[in-house]
Amino acid sequence: MSSTGVVYDQRHELHKCLWDETFPENPERLFAVCDRLKNRGLFERTTSIECKPATEEQILLCHPSSLLEKLKECRNAPDAEALENACKQFEEIYLTQDSFDCALLAVGGAIEAARAVATGKCRNAFAIIRPPGHHSYEANPNGFCIFNNIAIAAKQMVKEFDLKRVLIVDVDIHAPQGTLRSIADSEQILLISIHNYMGGAIWPFMKETNYDYDGNTINVPLNAPGLSDAEYLAAFQHFIIPIAVEYNPQLILVSAGFDAGLGDPLGGQKVTPPCFGHLTRMLMDVAEGKVCLILEGGYFKASFVESAEMSLRALLGDPLPLLHIHQRLCPTFIESLRCCISHQAKRWKCCATISDLLQQQQTASDSEIASRSLSIFVGQPIFEHFERIIRDHRCSTRNWFPVRPREKEEALTKEIEAISANYKLESEPETPLISLEALLFSQETHQKALIEMMKNIVDHYSRFEQLKNSHILTLLSGDKSKTG
Ligand code: Q9C
Ligand code: ZN
């Protein structure tokens, strides 16, 4: 029986921020995951997959040669200052003299892992690589991502094995605008992503990451913080997995970011580590288990290390801790999922069935307003603001992220430890089922959802000093003094 493959390469540590040690995407992330997997005796149960640098031809599947030339220059940069200045043309990217080669290795690692699964050499695999990739597209490295590892790997697999259906599932909390754009021209690839959206008031401020995007990307936009296992299970059980089954992929690549995890400083959501294991296991029921995880984000060590362990345990077929679901689903989330299901009903039978049910309910509740799906996007002014900064080469990666106070870190670490201290390993591997009833439409949910979403939009919008007096904010917050 073939085993679980793992890509891990020490050389990834050469990519680091030379001018800001507190930058969240750092080499420590990989050491920490690797240490944990070793300490728990998991590494020795896997097959090591060798990490080879990608070829330039492979990079060109998603990026122009002009980008390769530009990035290659960093090999010869005289010092850190020169590198820091060069980085100001990219959004949230740092580079060292070795970054270009590390980025080639990351793409290569994703390809090698995907190939091992596609050929059946490994049953499934986990590529533990960095820099991450899912934000990068064309000539735009951004959001800590240099090349789009997963999109290149998907295209390479299609090309190499003449695959007709490759599914990418993205669970990183940030919307994968890079993957979305990189695969838009590939009929053989489908992307499904669940990510923060907040009415468009959150990075990358793009409307195409909302539920009503049409193309080979399916989005599950989240418009509230603090979501947890119940919401993620519901999204998987009632939307993502049914579509995956209907699509019937030959291979699944997962953008495995753990920044939706509890305590993540960038994510704002609260998915527990075992839940990541359960999500992985659900995907293993599709594509005959041909699942390849490719690491993306995750910035709170106590959390992502545990999440990575649980994901690998799922791949290995180990028992997973039982999930304890007690809270009710967040109304804003229910509303998002309702919009997703209705929107996808025209293309997916599984959604049409639920959508019919929802429609009957809505007709019965005889409220015209309640039945309307709103598509909100308030991100344009913020998007343009950042576009100007990039155009003028003013992007800084120095002191960009506020460091959390130690007490806060410690309290969150304790919270994770309390969860892991209470693990009950399943004798029968089962994931709790979120009842469809909890998701069904009600006018009250709909109204609560919209009010809550507006609050979140205002909250996110207010973080931008420059936009404090903007029209949208004035309107949303109902500031009478300004609307006159
Ligand atoms: N001021 C990954 O997780 N930063 N990348 C948003 C805007 C974007 C994260 C803050 C963070 C990108 C792979
Ligand atoms: Zn992320």
Coordinates of C-alpha atoms and ligand atoms in Angstrom, one line a residue:
M1 CA 0.0 0.0 0.0
S2 CA 1.5 3.4 -1.0
S3 CA 1.9 5.9 1.8
T4 CA 1.6 9.6 2.6
G5 CA 4.2 11.7 1.0
V6 CA 5.8 14.8 2.6
V7 CA 7.9 17.6 1.0
Y8 CA 10.1 19.4 3.3
D9 CA 13.3 21.2 2.5
Q10 CA 15.6 23.1 4.8
R11 CA 16.6 25.5 2.0
H12 CA 13.3 27.3 2.5
E13 CA 14.7 29.1 5.5
L14 CA 16.8 31.3 3.2
H15 CA 13.8 33.4 2.4
K16 CA 13.3 35.8 5.3
C17 CA 12.7 39.5 6.0
L18 CA 16.1 41.1 6.6
W19 CA 14.7 44.4 7.9
D20 CA 11.8 43.2 10.1
E21 CA 12.1 40.2 12.4
T22 CA 8.5 40.4 13.4
F23 CA 7.2 39.9 9.9
P24 CA 4.5 37.1 10.3
E25 CA 5.6 35.0 7.3
N26 CA 9.0 33.7 8.5
P27 CA 11.2 30.6 8.4
E28 CA 10.2 29.7 11.9
R29 CA 6.8 28.6 10.6
L30 CA 8.4 25.6 8.8
F31 CA 10.8 24.7 11.6
A32 CA 7.9 24.7 14.0
V33 CA 5.7 22.4 11.8
C34 CA 8.6 20.1 11.1
D35 CA 9.6 19.9 14.8
R36 CA 6.1 19.0 15.8
L37 CA 5.7 16.3 13.1
K38 CA 9.1 14.8 14.2
N39 CA 8.3 15.0 17.9
R40 CA 5.0 13.2 17.4
G41 CA 6.7 10.4 15.4
L42 CA 4.7 11.3 12.3
F43 CA 7.5 12.0 9.9
E44 CA 8.9 8.5 10.1
R45 CA 5.5 7.2 9.0
T46 CA 5.6 9.2 5.7
T47 CA 7.6 8.9 2.5
S48 CA 9.9 11.8 1.9
I49 CA 9.4 13.5 -1.5
E50 CA 12.5 15.3 -2.8
C51 CA 12.0 19.0 -3.5
K52 CA 13.4 20.1 -6.8
P53 CA 13.4 23.7 -8.1
A54 CA 10.7 24.3 -10.7
T55 CA 11.9 25.0 -14.2
E56 CA 11.4 28.4 -15.8
E57 CA 9.1 26.8 -18.3
Q58 CA 6.9 25.7 -15.4
I59 CA 6.8 29.2 -13.9
L60 CA 5.8 30.5 -17.3
L61 CA 2.5 28.5 -17.0
C62 CA 1.3 31.4 -14.8
H63 CA 3.8 34.2 -14.9
P64 CA 5.5 36.4 -17.6
S65 CA 9.2 36.1 -18.3
S66 CA 9.5 39.8 -17.3
L67 CA 8.8 38.8 -13.7
L68 CA 11.4 36.1 -13.8
E69 CA 14.0 38.6 -15.0
K70 CA 13.0 41.2 -12.4
L71 CA 13.1 38.7 -9.5
K72 CA 16.4 37.2 -10.6
E73 CA 18.0 40.6 -10.1
C74 CA 17.7 40.2 -6.3
R75 CA 20.4 37.5 -6.5
N76 CA 22.9 40.2 -7.2
A77 CA 21.6 42.9 -4.8
P78 CA 24.5 44.6 -3.0
D79 CA 22.8 44.7 0.4
A80 CA 19.6 44.6 2.4
E81 CA 18.9 48.3 1.8
A82 CA 18.9 47.7 -2.0
L83 CA 16.6 44.7 -1.5
E84 CA 14.2 46.6 0.7
N85 CA 13.9 49.4 -1.9
A86 CA 13.3 46.9 -4.7
C87 CA 10.5 45.4 -2.7
K88 CA 8.5 48.7 -2.6
Q89 CA 7.2 48.0 -6.0
F90 CA 5.4 44.9 -4.8
E91 CA 2.6 44.6 -2.3
E92 CA 3.7 42.9 1.0
I93 CA 6.7 41.1 -0.5
Y94 CA 10.2 40.9 1.0
L95 CA 13.2 39.4 -0.8
T96 CA 16.7 38.2 0.0
Q97 CA 19.4 37.2 -2.4
D98 CA 18.1 33.6 -2.1
S99 CA 14.4 34.4 -2.4
F100 CA 14.2 33.7 -6.1
D101 CA 15.7 30.2 -5.7
C102 CA 13.5 29.5 -2.6
A103 CA 10.5 30.5 -4.6
L104 CA 11.5 28.1 -7.4
L105 CA 11.9 25.4 -4.8
A106 CA 8.4 26.1 -3.3
V107 CA 6.8 25.7 -6.8
G108 CA 8.9 22.6 -7.4
G109 CA 7.8 21.2 -4.0
A110 CA 4.2 21.7 -4.9
I111 CA 4.7 20.0 -8.3
E112 CA 6.6 17.0 -6.9
A113 CA 3.9 16.5 -4.2
A114 CA 1.1 16.7 -6.8
R115 CA 2.9 14.4 -9.1
A116 CA 3.5 11.8 -6.5
V117 CA -0.3 11.7 -5.8
A118 CA -1.3 12.0 -9.5
T119 CA 0.9 9.0 -10.4
G120 CA -0.2 7.0 -7.4
K121 CA 3.3 6.8 -6.1
C122 CA 1.8 8.2 -2.9
R123 CA -1.7 7.8 -1.7
N124 CA -1.8 11.5 -0.7
A125 CA 0.7 14.2 0.2
F126 CA 1.6 17.3 2.1
A127 CA 3.9 19.9 0.7
I128 CA 5.3 21.9 3.6
I129 CA 6.8 24.8 1.7
R130 CA 7.2 28.5 1.7
P131 CA 7.0 31.2 0.5
P132 CA 3.2 30.6 0.0
G133 CA 1.7 31.1 -3.4
H134 CA -2.1 31.7 -3.7
H135 CA -2.0 35.5 -4.0
S136 CA 0.5 35.8 -6.8
Y137 CA -0.7 36.2 -10.4
E138 CA 0.9 37.2 -13.7
A139 CA 3.5 39.9 -12.9
N140 CA 2.1 40.6 -9.4
P141 CA 3.8 38.8 -6.5
N142 CA 1.9 40.0 -3.4
G143 CA 0.6 39.0 0.0
F144 CA 3.8 37.2 0.9
C145 CA 3.5 35.1 -2.3
I146 CA 6.2 35.1 -5.0
F147 CA 5.0 32.5 -7.5
N148 CA 1.6 30.8 -7.5
N149 CA 2.7 27.4 -6.3
I150 CA -0.7 25.7 -6.5
A151 CA -1.9 27.1 -9.8
I152 CA 1.4 26.2 -11.5
A153 CA 1.2 22.7 -10.0
A154 CA -2.4 22.3 -11.2
K155 CA -1.6 23.4 -14.7
Q156 CA 1.5 21.2 -14.8
M157 CA -0.6 18.2 -13.8
V158 CA -3.2 18.9 -16.4
K159 CA -0.4 19.2 -19.0
E160 CA 1.7 16.2 -17.9
F161 CA -1.2 13.7 -17.4
D162 CA -3.8 15.2 -19.7
L163 CA -6.2 15.6 -16.7
K164 CA -9.7 16.8 -17.4
R165 CA -10.7 17.8 -13.9
V166 CA -8.4 19.1 -11.2
L167 CA -10.0 20.7 -8.1
I168 CA -8.3 23.3 -6.0
V169 CA -9.8 23.8 -2.6
D170 CA -8.6 26.9 -0.7
V171 CA -9.1 27.1 3.0
D172 CA -6.6 29.9 3.7
I173 CA -8.5 32.8 5.3
H174 CA -7.4 35.2 2.6
A175 CA -9.2 35.3 -0.7
P176 CA -7.0 33.6 -3.4
Q177 CA -7.2 36.3 -6.0
G178 CA -3.9 35.0 -7.5
T179 CA -5.2 31.5 -8.0
L180 CA -8.5 32.8 -9.3
R181 CA -6.8 34.8 -12.0
S182 CA -4.1 32.3 -12.8
I183 CA -6.6 29.5 -13.6
A184 CA -9.3 31.6 -15.2
D185 CA -8.2 30.4 -18.6
S186 CA -8.1 26.7 -17.7
E187 CA -11.1 24.7 -18.5
Q188 CA -9.7 21.7 -16.7
I189 CA -9.4 23.4 -13.3
L190 CA -12.0 24.4 -10.7
L191 CA -11.3 26.5 -7.6
I192 CA -13.5 26.5 -4.5
S193 CA -12.5 28.9 -1.8
I194 CA -13.8 29.9 1.6
H195 CA -12.4 33.2 2.9
N196 CA -12.9 36.5 4.6
Y197 CA -14.9 39.0 2.5
M198 CA -16.5 41.5 4.8
G199 CA -18.6 43.1 2.1
G200 CA -15.4 43.8 0.2
A201 CA -13.9 45.9 3.0
I202 CA -11.0 43.5 3.5
W203 CA -7.9 42.7 1.5
P204 CA -7.6 42.1 -1.5
F205 CA -10.6 44.3 -1.9
M206 CA -11.9 42.5 -5.0
K207 CA -15.5 42.0 -6.0
E208 CA -14.6 38.8 -7.8
T209 CA -14.1 37.1 -4.5
N210 CA -17.8 37.4 -3.6
Y211 CA -20.4 34.7 -4.0
D212 CA -21.7 35.9 -7.3
Y213 CA -18.6 35.6 -9.3
D214 CA -19.1 33.5 -12.5
G215 CA -16.3 31.5 -13.9
N216 CA -14.2 28.5 -12.8
T217 CA -14.0 29.8 -9.2
I218 CA -16.6 29.3 -6.6
N219 CA -16.4 31.6 -3.6
V220 CA -17.8 31.2 0.0
P221 CA -17.4 34.8 1.3
L222 CA -17.4 35.2 5.0
N223 CA -18.8 38.5 6.3
A224 CA -18.3 38.1 10.1
P225 CA -15.4 37.4 12.3
G226 CA -15.3 34.7 15.1
L227 CA -16.6 31.9 13.0
S228 CA -15.7 28.4 14.1
D229 CA -15.9 24.7 13.4
A230 CA -19.7 24.6 13.0
E231 CA -19.6 27.1 10.2
Y232 CA -16.7 25.5 8.4
L233 CA -18.3 22.0 8.7
A234 CA -21.6 23.4 7.4
A235 CA -19.9 25.0 4.4
F236 CA -18.1 21.8 3.6
Q237 CA -21.1 19.5 4.2
H238 CA -23.7 21.5 2.4
F239 CA -21.8 23.2 -0.3
I240 CA -18.1 22.4 -0.9
I241 CA -18.2 18.6 -0.7
P242 CA -21.4 18.2 -2.7
I243 CA -20.0 20.3 -5.5
A244 CA -16.7 18.5 -5.3
V245 CA -18.5 15.1 -5.6
E246 CA -20.6 16.4 -8.6
Y247 CA -17.5 17.8 -10.3
N248 CA -15.8 14.4 -9.8
P249 CA -12.2 15.6 -9.9
Q250 CA -9.3 13.3 -10.8
L251 CA -7.0 15.1 -8.3
I252 CA -7.5 17.5 -5.5
L253 CA -5.0 20.2 -4.5
V254 CA -5.6 22.0 -1.3
S255 CA -4.3 25.5 -0.5
A256 CA -3.8 24.5 3.1
G257 CA -3.5 27.8 5.0
F258 CA -4.2 27.6 8.7
D259 CA -4.8 31.3 9.3
A260 CA -8.6 30.7 9.7
G261 CA -7.4 29.0 12.9
L262 CA -8.2 30.0 16.5
G263 CA -5.9 32.8 17.6
D264 CA -4.4 33.7 14.2
P265 CA -3.4 37.4 14.2
L266 CA -4.4 37.9 10.6
G267 CA -7.5 35.8 10.3
G268 CA -10.0 36.7 13.0
Q269 CA -11.8 33.4 12.8
K270 CA -11.7 30.5 15.3
V271 CA -11.4 27.2 13.6
T272 CA -9.9 24.6 16.0
P273 CA -7.0 22.4 14.9
P274 CA -8.9 19.1 14.9
C275 CA -11.4 20.7 12.5
F276 CA -8.7 21.1 9.9
G277 CA -8.2 17.4 10.2
H278 CA -11.9 16.7 9.6
L279 CA -12.0 19.0 6.6
T280 CA -9.1 17.2 5.1
R281 CA -10.7 13.9 5.8
M282 CA -13.9 15.0 4.1
L283 CA -12.0 15.8 1.0
M284 CA -10.4 12.4 1.0
D285 CA -13.8 10.9 0.2
V286 CA -13.6 12.5 -3.2
A287 CA -11.2 11.8 -6.1
E288 CA -10.5 8.4 -4.7
G289 CA -8.6 10.1 -1.9
K290 CA -6.0 11.7 -4.3
V291 CA -5.5 14.8 -2.1
C292 CA -2.4 16.9 -2.0
L293 CA -2.1 19.6 0.7
I294 CA 0.0 22.6 -0.2
L295 CA 0.9 24.9 2.7
E296 CA -0.1 28.6 2.4
G297 CA -0.7 30.9 5.4
G298 CA -0.9 30.4 9.2
Y299 CA 0.7 32.8 11.6
F300 CA 0.0 31.8 15.2
K301 CA 2.4 29.0 16.1
A302 CA 0.5 27.3 18.8
S303 CA -2.5 27.0 16.4
F304 CA -1.0 26.2 13.0
V305 CA 1.4 23.6 14.3
E306 CA -1.5 21.7 15.8
S307 CA -3.6 22.2 12.7
A308 CA -0.8 20.9 10.4
E309 CA -0.4 17.9 12.7
M310 CA -4.2 17.1 12.5
S311 CA -4.2 17.5 8.8
L312 CA -1.3 15.1 8.4
R313 CA -3.1 12.7 10.8
A314 CA -6.1 12.8 8.5
L315 CA -3.9 11.9 5.5
L316 CA -2.4 9.1 7.4
G317 CA -5.8 7.7 8.4
D318 CA -5.3 8.2 12.1
P319 CA -8.2 8.7 14.4
L320 CA -9.1 12.4 14.9
P321 CA -10.3 14.1 18.0
L322 CA -14.1 14.4 18.3
L323 CA -15.3 17.9 17.5
H324 CA -17.5 19.5 20.1
I325 CA -20.1 21.6 18.4
H326 CA -22.4 23.5 20.7
Q327 CA -22.8 27.1 19.4
R328 CA -25.5 28.1 16.9
L329 CA -24.5 29.0 13.4
C330 CA -23.8 32.7 12.9
P331 CA -26.7 34.4 11.0
T332 CA -24.3 36.2 8.7
F333 CA -22.7 32.9 7.7
I334 CA -26.1 31.3 7.1
E335 CA -26.9 34.2 4.8
S336 CA -23.6 33.8 2.9
L337 CA -24.2 30.1 2.4
R338 CA -27.8 30.8 1.2
C339 CA -26.4 33.2 -1.4
C340 CA -23.8 30.7 -2.5
I341 CA -26.3 27.9 -2.9
S342 CA -28.8 30.0 -4.8
H343 CA -26.1 31.4 -7.0
Q344 CA -24.6 28.1 -7.9
A345 CA -28.0 26.4 -8.4
K346 CA -27.9 27.2 -12.1
R347 CA -24.7 25.2 -12.5
W348 CA -24.8 22.4 -9.9
K349 CA -27.5 19.9 -9.3
C350 CA -26.7 19.5 -5.7
C351 CA -27.3 23.3 -5.2
A352 CA -30.5 23.3 -7.3
T353 CA -32.0 20.8 -4.9
I354 CA -31.4 22.9 -1.8
S355 CA -32.2 26.0 -3.6
D356 CA -35.6 24.7 -4.6
L357 CA -36.3 24.0 -0.9
L358 CA -35.2 27.5 0.0
Q359 CA -37.4 29.1 -2.6
Q360 CA -40.5 27.2 -1.5
Q361 CA -39.8 28.4 2.0
Q362 CA -39.4 32.0 0.8
T363 CA -42.6 31.9 -1.2
A364 CA -44.4 30.6 1.9
S365 CA -43.0 33.4 4.0
D366 CA -44.5 35.9 1.5
S367 CA -41.8 38.5 2.0
E368 CA -40.3 40.0 -1.1
I369 CA -37.5 41.8 0.6
A370 CA -36.4 38.8 2.5
S371 CA -35.9 36.7 -0.6
R372 CA -33.5 39.0 -2.2
S373 CA -29.8 38.1 -2.3
L374 CA -27.7 41.3 -1.9
S375 CA -24.2 41.5 -3.5
I376 CA -22.2 44.1 -1.5
F377 CA -18.9 45.4 -2.5
V378 CA -17.5 48.5 -0.8
G379 CA -13.8 47.8 -1.6
Q380 CA -13.2 50.0 -4.7
P381 CA -11.8 53.1 -2.9
I382 CA -9.5 51.1 -0.7
F383 CA -8.4 49.0 -3.7
E384 CA -7.5 52.2 -5.6
H385 CA -5.7 53.6 -2.6
F386 CA -3.4 50.5 -2.5
E387 CA -3.1 50.5 -6.2
R388 CA -1.6 54.0 -6.0
I389 CA 0.9 52.9 -3.4
I390 CA 2.1 50.0 -5.5
R391 CA 2.3 52.2 -8.6
D392 CA 4.4 54.7 -6.8
H393 CA 6.6 52.0 -5.3
R394 CA 5.7 53.0 -1.8
C395 CA 4.9 49.6 -0.3
S396 CA 6.6 49.0 2.9
T397 CA 7.3 45.7 4.6
R398 CA 8.8 47.3 7.7
N399 CA 6.9 47.4 11.0
W400 CA 3.8 46.5 9.0
F401 CA 2.2 44.2 11.5
P402 CA 1.5 45.2 15.0
V403 CA 3.1 42.7 17.4
R404 CA 0.6 41.3 19.9
P405 CA 1.3 41.8 23.6
R406 CA 2.8 38.7 25.3
E407 CA -0.2 38.2 27.6
K408 CA -2.5 38.0 24.7
E409 CA -0.3 35.4 23.0
E410 CA -0.1 33.4 26.2
A411 CA -3.8 33.5 26.8
L412 CA -4.5 32.3 23.2
T413 CA -1.8 29.5 23.6
K414 CA -3.6 28.4 26.8
E415 CA -6.8 28.3 24.9
I416 CA -5.3 26.0 22.3
E417 CA -3.7 23.8 25.0
A418 CA -7.0 23.5 26.7
I419 CA -8.6 22.2 23.5
S420 CA -5.8 19.6 23.0
A421 CA -5.9 18.5 26.6
N422 CA -9.5 17.5 26.0
Y423 CA -9.1 15.4 22.9
K424 CA -11.3 12.3 22.7
L425 CA -10.0 10.2 19.9
E426 CA -12.8 8.7 17.8
S427 CA -13.0 5.0 17.8
E428 CA -15.3 5.3 14.8
P429 CA -14.1 8.1 12.7
E430 CA -17.0 10.4 12.4
T431 CA -17.5 14.1 11.8
P432 CA -20.5 15.8 13.4
L433 CA -23.2 16.6 10.9
I434 CA -24.5 20.2 10.9
S435 CA -28.2 19.9 10.3
L436 CA -29.5 21.5 7.2
E437 CA -32.4 22.8 9.3
A438 CA -29.9 25.1 11.0
L439 CA -29.2 26.6 7.6
L440 CA -32.7 27.0 6.4
F441 CA -34.0 30.4 5.5
S442 CA -35.7 32.6 7.9
Q443 CA -36.5 36.3 7.6
E444 CA -35.1 36.9 11.1
T445 CA -31.8 35.4 10.2
H446 CA -31.7 37.4 7.0
Q447 CA -32.2 40.6 8.8
K448 CA -29.8 39.9 11.6
A449 CA -27.2 38.9 9.0
L450 CA -27.4 42.2 7.1
I451 CA -27.2 44.3 10.3
E452 CA -24.2 42.3 11.5
M453 CA -22.5 42.5 8.1
M454 CA -22.9 46.3 8.0
K455 CA -21.2 46.5 11.4
N456 CA -18.3 44.5 10.2
I457 CA -17.9 46.5 7.0
V458 CA -17.8 49.7 9.0
D459 CA -15.3 48.2 11.4
H460 CA -13.0 47.1 8.5
Y461 CA -13.5 50.4 6.6
S462 CA -12.6 52.5 9.7
R463 CA -9.1 50.9 9.8
F464 CA -8.1 53.0 6.9
E465 CA -7.2 56.5 8.2
Q466 CA -7.3 57.9 4.6
L467 CA -10.9 56.8 4.1
K468 CA -12.3 58.1 7.4
N469 CA -14.4 60.8 5.7
S470 CA -15.4 58.6 2.8
H471 CA -19.0 58.7 1.5
I472 CA -19.6 55.0 2.1
L473 CA -18.5 55.1 5.7
T474 CA -20.6 58.1 6.3
L475 CA -23.6 56.3 4.8
L476 CA -23.0 53.0 6.6
S477 CA -22.4 54.4 10.0
G478 CA -25.4 56.8 9.6
D479 CA -23.4 59.8 10.7
K480 CA -26.1 62.5 10.5
S481 CA -23.6 65.4 10.8
K482 CA -22.0 64.4 7.5
T483 CA -25.0 63.5 5.5
G484 CA -26.6 66.8 6.3
Ligands
Q9C1 N1 -3.0 45.9 5.0 C1 -1.1 34.5 3.2 O1 -1.7 34.2 4.1 N2 -2.3 41.5 4.2 N3 -0.9 35.8 2.9 C2 -3.5 42.3 4.4 C3 -3.4 44.7 4.4 C4 -2.5 40.4 3.4 C5 -1.4 36.8 3.7 C6 -3.2 43.5 5.2 C7 -1.9 39.2 4.0 C8 -1.6 38.1 3.0 C9 -0.5 33.5 2.3
ZN2 ZN -3.7 33.7 4.4

